[in-house]
XYZ file of C-alpha atoms in Angstrom:
320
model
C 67.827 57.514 -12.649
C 65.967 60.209 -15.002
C 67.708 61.797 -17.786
C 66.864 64.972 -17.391
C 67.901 67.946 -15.031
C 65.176 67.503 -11.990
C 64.813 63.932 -11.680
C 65.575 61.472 -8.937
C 69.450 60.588 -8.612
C 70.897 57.232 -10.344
C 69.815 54.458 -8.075
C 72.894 52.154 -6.940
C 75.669 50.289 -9.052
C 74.991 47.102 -10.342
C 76.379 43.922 -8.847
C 78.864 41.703 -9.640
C 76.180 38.683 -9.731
C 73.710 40.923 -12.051
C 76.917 41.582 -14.393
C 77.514 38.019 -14.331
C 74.156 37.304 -15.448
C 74.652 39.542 -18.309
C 77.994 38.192 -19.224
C 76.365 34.392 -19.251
C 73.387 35.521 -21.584
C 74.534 38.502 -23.426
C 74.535 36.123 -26.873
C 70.922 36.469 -26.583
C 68.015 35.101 -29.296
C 65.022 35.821 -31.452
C 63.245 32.675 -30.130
C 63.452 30.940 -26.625
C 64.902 27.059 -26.862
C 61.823 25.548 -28.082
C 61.514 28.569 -30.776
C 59.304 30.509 -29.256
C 59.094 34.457 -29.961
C 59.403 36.125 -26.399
C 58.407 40.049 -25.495
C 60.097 41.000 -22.386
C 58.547 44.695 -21.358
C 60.095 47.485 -18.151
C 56.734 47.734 -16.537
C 53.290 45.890 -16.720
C 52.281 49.344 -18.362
C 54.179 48.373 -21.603
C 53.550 44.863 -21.090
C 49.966 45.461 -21.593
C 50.562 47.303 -24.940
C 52.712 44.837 -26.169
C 50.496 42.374 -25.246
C 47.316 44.139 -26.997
C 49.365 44.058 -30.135
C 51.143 40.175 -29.762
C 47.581 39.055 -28.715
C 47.756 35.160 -28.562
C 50.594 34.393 -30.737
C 53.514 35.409 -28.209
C 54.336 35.440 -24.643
C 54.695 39.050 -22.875
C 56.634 38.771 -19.443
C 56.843 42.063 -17.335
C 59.531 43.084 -15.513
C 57.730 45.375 -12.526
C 54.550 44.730 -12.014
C 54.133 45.424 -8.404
C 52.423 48.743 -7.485
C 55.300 49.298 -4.791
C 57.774 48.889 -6.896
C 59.203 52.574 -8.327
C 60.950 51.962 -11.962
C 63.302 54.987 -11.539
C 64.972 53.162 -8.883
C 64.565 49.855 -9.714
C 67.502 47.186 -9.589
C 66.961 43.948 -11.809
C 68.134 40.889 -10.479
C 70.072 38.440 -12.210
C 66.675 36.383 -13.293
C 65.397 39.861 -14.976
C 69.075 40.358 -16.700
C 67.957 36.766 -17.974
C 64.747 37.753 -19.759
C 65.783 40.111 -21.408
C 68.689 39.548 -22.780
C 67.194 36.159 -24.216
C 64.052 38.021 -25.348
C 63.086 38.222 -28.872
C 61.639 41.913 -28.200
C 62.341 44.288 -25.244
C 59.492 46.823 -24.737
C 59.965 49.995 -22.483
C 59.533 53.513 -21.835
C 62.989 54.773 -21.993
C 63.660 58.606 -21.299
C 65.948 57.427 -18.315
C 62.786 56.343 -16.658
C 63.332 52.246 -16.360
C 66.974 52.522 -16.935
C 68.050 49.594 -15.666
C 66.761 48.119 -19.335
C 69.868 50.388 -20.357
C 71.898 49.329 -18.474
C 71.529 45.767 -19.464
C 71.081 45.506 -22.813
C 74.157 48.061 -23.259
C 76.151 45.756 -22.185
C 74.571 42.564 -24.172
C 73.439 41.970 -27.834
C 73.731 44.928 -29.822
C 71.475 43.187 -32.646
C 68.594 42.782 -30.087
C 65.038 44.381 -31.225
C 63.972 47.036 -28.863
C 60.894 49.271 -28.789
C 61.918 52.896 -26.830
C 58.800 54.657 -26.454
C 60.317 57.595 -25.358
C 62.330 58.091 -28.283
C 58.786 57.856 -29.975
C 57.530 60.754 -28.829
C 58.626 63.487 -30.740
C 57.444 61.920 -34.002
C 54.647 59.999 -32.527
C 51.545 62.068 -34.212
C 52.955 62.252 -37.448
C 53.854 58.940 -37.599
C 50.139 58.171 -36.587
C 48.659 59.828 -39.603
C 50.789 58.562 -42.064
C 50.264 55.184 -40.532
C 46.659 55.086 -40.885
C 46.107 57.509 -44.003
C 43.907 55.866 -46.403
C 42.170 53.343 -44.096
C 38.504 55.961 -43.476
C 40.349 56.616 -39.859
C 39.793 60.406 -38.758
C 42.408 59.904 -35.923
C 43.985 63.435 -36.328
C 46.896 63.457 -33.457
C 47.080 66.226 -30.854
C 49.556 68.619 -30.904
C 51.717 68.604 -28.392
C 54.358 70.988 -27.035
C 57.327 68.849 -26.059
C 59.518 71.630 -25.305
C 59.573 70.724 -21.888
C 60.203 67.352 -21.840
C 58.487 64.620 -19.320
C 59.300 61.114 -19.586
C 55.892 59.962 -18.123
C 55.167 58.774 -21.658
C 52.183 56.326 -21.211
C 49.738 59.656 -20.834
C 50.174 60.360 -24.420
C 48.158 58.804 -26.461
C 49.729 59.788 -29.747
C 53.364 57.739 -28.361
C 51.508 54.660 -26.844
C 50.063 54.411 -30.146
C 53.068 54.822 -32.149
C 54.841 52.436 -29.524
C 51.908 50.168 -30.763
C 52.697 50.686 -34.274
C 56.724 49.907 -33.883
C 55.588 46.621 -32.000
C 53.364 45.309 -34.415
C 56.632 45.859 -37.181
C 58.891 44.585 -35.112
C 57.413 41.498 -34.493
C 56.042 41.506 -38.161
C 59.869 40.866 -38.740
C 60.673 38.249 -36.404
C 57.685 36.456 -37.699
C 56.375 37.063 -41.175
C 53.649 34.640 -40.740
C 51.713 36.337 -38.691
C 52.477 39.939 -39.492
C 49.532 40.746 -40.906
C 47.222 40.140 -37.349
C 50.249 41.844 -35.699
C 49.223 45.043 -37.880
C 45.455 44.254 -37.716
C 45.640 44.216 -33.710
C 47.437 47.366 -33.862
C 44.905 48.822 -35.363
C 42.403 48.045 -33.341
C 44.643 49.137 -30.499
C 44.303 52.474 -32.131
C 40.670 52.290 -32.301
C 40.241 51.808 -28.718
C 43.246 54.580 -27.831
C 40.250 56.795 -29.464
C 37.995 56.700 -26.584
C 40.689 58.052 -24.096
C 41.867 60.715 -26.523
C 37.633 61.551 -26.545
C 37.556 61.923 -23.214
C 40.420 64.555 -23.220
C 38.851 66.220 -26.042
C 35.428 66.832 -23.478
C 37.640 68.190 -21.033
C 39.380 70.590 -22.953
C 36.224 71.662 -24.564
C 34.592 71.822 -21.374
C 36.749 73.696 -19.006
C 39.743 75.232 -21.025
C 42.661 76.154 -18.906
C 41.197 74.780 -15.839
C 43.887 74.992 -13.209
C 45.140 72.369 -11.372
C 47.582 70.845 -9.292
C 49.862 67.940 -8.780
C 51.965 65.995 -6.281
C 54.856 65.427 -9.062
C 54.454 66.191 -12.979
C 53.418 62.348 -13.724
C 50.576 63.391 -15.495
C 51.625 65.654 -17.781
C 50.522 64.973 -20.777
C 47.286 63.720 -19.949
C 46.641 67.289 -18.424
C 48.097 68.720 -21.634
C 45.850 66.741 -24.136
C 42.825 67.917 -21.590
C 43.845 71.667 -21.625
C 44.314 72.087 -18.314
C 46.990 74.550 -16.391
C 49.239 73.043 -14.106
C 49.903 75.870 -11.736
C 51.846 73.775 -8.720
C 55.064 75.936 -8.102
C 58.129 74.137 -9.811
C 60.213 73.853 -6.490
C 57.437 71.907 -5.198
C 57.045 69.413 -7.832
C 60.803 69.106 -8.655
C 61.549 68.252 -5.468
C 58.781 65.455 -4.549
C 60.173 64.174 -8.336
C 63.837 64.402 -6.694
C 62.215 61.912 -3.408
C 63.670 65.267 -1.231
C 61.619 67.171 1.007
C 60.324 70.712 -0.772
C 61.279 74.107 0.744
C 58.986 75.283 3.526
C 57.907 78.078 0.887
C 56.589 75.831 -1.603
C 54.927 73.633 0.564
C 52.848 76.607 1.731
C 52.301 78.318 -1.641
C 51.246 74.796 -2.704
C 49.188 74.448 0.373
C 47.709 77.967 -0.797
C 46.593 76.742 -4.175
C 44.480 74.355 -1.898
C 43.191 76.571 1.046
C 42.229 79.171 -1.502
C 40.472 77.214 -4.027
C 42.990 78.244 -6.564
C 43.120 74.716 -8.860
C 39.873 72.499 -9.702
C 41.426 69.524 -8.644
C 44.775 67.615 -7.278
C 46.611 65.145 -9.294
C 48.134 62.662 -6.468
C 50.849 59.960 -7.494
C 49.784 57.289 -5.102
C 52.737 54.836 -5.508
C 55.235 57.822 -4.578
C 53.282 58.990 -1.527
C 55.370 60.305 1.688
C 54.451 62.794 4.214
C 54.739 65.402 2.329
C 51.991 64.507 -0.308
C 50.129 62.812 1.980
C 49.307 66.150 3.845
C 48.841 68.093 0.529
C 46.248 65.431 -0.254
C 45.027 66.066 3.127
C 44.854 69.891 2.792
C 42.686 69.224 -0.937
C 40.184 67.320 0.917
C 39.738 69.544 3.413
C 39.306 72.081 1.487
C 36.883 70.172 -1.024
C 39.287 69.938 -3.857
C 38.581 66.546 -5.754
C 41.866 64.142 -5.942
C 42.535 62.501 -9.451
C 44.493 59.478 -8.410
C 47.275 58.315 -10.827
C 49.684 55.214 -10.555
C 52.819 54.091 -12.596
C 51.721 50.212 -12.926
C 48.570 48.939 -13.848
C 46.060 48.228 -11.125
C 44.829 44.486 -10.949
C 42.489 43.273 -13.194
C 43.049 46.289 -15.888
C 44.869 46.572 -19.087
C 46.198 49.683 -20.113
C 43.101 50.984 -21.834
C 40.744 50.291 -19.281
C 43.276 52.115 -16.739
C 43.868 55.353 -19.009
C 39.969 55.368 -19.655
C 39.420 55.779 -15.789
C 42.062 58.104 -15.202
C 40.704 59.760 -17.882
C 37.319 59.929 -16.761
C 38.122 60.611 -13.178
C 39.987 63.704 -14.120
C 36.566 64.696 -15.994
C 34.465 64.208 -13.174
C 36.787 66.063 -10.801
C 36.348 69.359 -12.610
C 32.527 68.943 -12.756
């Protein structure tokens, strides 16, 4: 389930077999048997983060990494209970978004490291810049409006980076020895965040206010960092969040921001797609509106820069 007023409902109860599962391993550890630091992460998304940071010194399992899979609704099985409740490090988005992680680790080690990204978010900037002062980095931090709060949390650049950050000291504690590359591959994590965050820039610079549209507020923040104007009507994109069916009025003042060549472009969730969306998308491309394409897992073959840098840049080409 989401946290927040708007979001999908809580998905199902969890079984007696996955409460089992957490009963057997809710001791948990800082190392597996043979001693080995472990980094379970929610979502490939996170995984590749973590991963970025780790580099070759631990293992980083994911939890979902299928592009079918939804994490609002997702239901761990006794196996994922496993992980991560014996993981040295859990990694995920929190906001209510991959709650089952909650829901699991509630009910096991209370000592276990966790990095919530969500929780991240408000201080995410600042903790940036105090980070990095002093080290010739002219990372600045956008400022963001989080009054109205989105749990889509990979878009900003300013949390993944602090998420980053709060890896690379977390495992810095778990293992001394190598804290110092876990700080150094931070950093260049942060380096490379810099060409998304560039790209954003461009856009804002370039087409300030731009208005556009989206299938569900996924991208939120990645349209906020670019300057752009979401103008889909709320009831529209509440309800696709919800998985229910919009009102027959804001499907057609939707479908008006699309006949009418109201927005620059449409923002489409791909791995939430019913018929609903699909015939909005339909109605953009008739109508010569590009479609930005946005996902909640990584694609094959991509870690999470490479995938924000295209997102990035398709959104940039679409308003051209």
């Amino acid at each position: 389930m989401r946290a927040f007023p708007g979001f999908r409902a809580a998905s199902a109860a969890v079984g007696l077999s996955f409460a089992a599962a957490v009963t057997l391993t809710a001791c948990g550890s800082d190392t597996t048997g043979d001693g080995t630091l472990t980094v379970v992460a929610s979502t490939n998304v996170w995984g590749s983060v973590a991963q970025a940071v780790a580099g070759d010194k631990v293992d980083v399992t994911s939890i979902i990494t299928e592009p079918s899979s939804d994490p609002h609704s997702f239901e761990a099985t006794p196996t994922d209970a496993a992980k991560l409740t014996d993981a040295s490090l859990i990694v995920y988005n929190g906001g209510g978004y991959d709650h089952f992680v909650d829901d699991i680790i509630g009910t096991g080690n209370s000592d276990q490291l966790t990095v919530n990204a969500f929780d991240l978010l408000e201080g995410g900037a600042h903790a940036n810049e105090e980070e990095h002062s002093g080290e010739g980095d002219s990372h600045e931090g956008h400022d963001h409006d989080h009054g109205d709060v989105n749990e889509h949390v990979w878009f900003d650049v300013d949390t993944v980076d602090a998420t980053a950050q709060s890896i690379a000291d977390k495992l810095g504690q778990l293992d001394p020895d190598n804290a110092d590359a876990y700080k150094a591959n931070a950093a260049t994590f942060h380096g490379r965040l810099e060409q998304i965050s560039a790209i954003t820039d461009g856009i804002a610079a370039a087409h300030p206010g731009a208005p556009v549209a989206q299938t569900e507020p996924i991208a939120y923040y990645l349209l906020q960092s670019a300057g752009l104007k979401d103008v889909t009507p709320p009831d529209f994109t509440s309800a696709i969040e919800n998985g229910n069916d919009p009102a027959p009025a804001a499907i057609a003042a939707t479908r008006q921001l699309l006949t009418g060549k109201q927005v620059q472009a449409l923002v489409y969730n791909v791995q939430t797609q019913d018929r609903v969306t699909q015939d909005v998308r339909a109605t953009a491309e008739s109508a010569g509106i590009p479609v930005v394409e946005v996902t909640e897992t990584l694609p094959e073959g991509l870690d999470y820069i490479q995938w924000q840098t295209n997102t990035a840049e398709s959104l940039a080409a679409a308003l051209q």
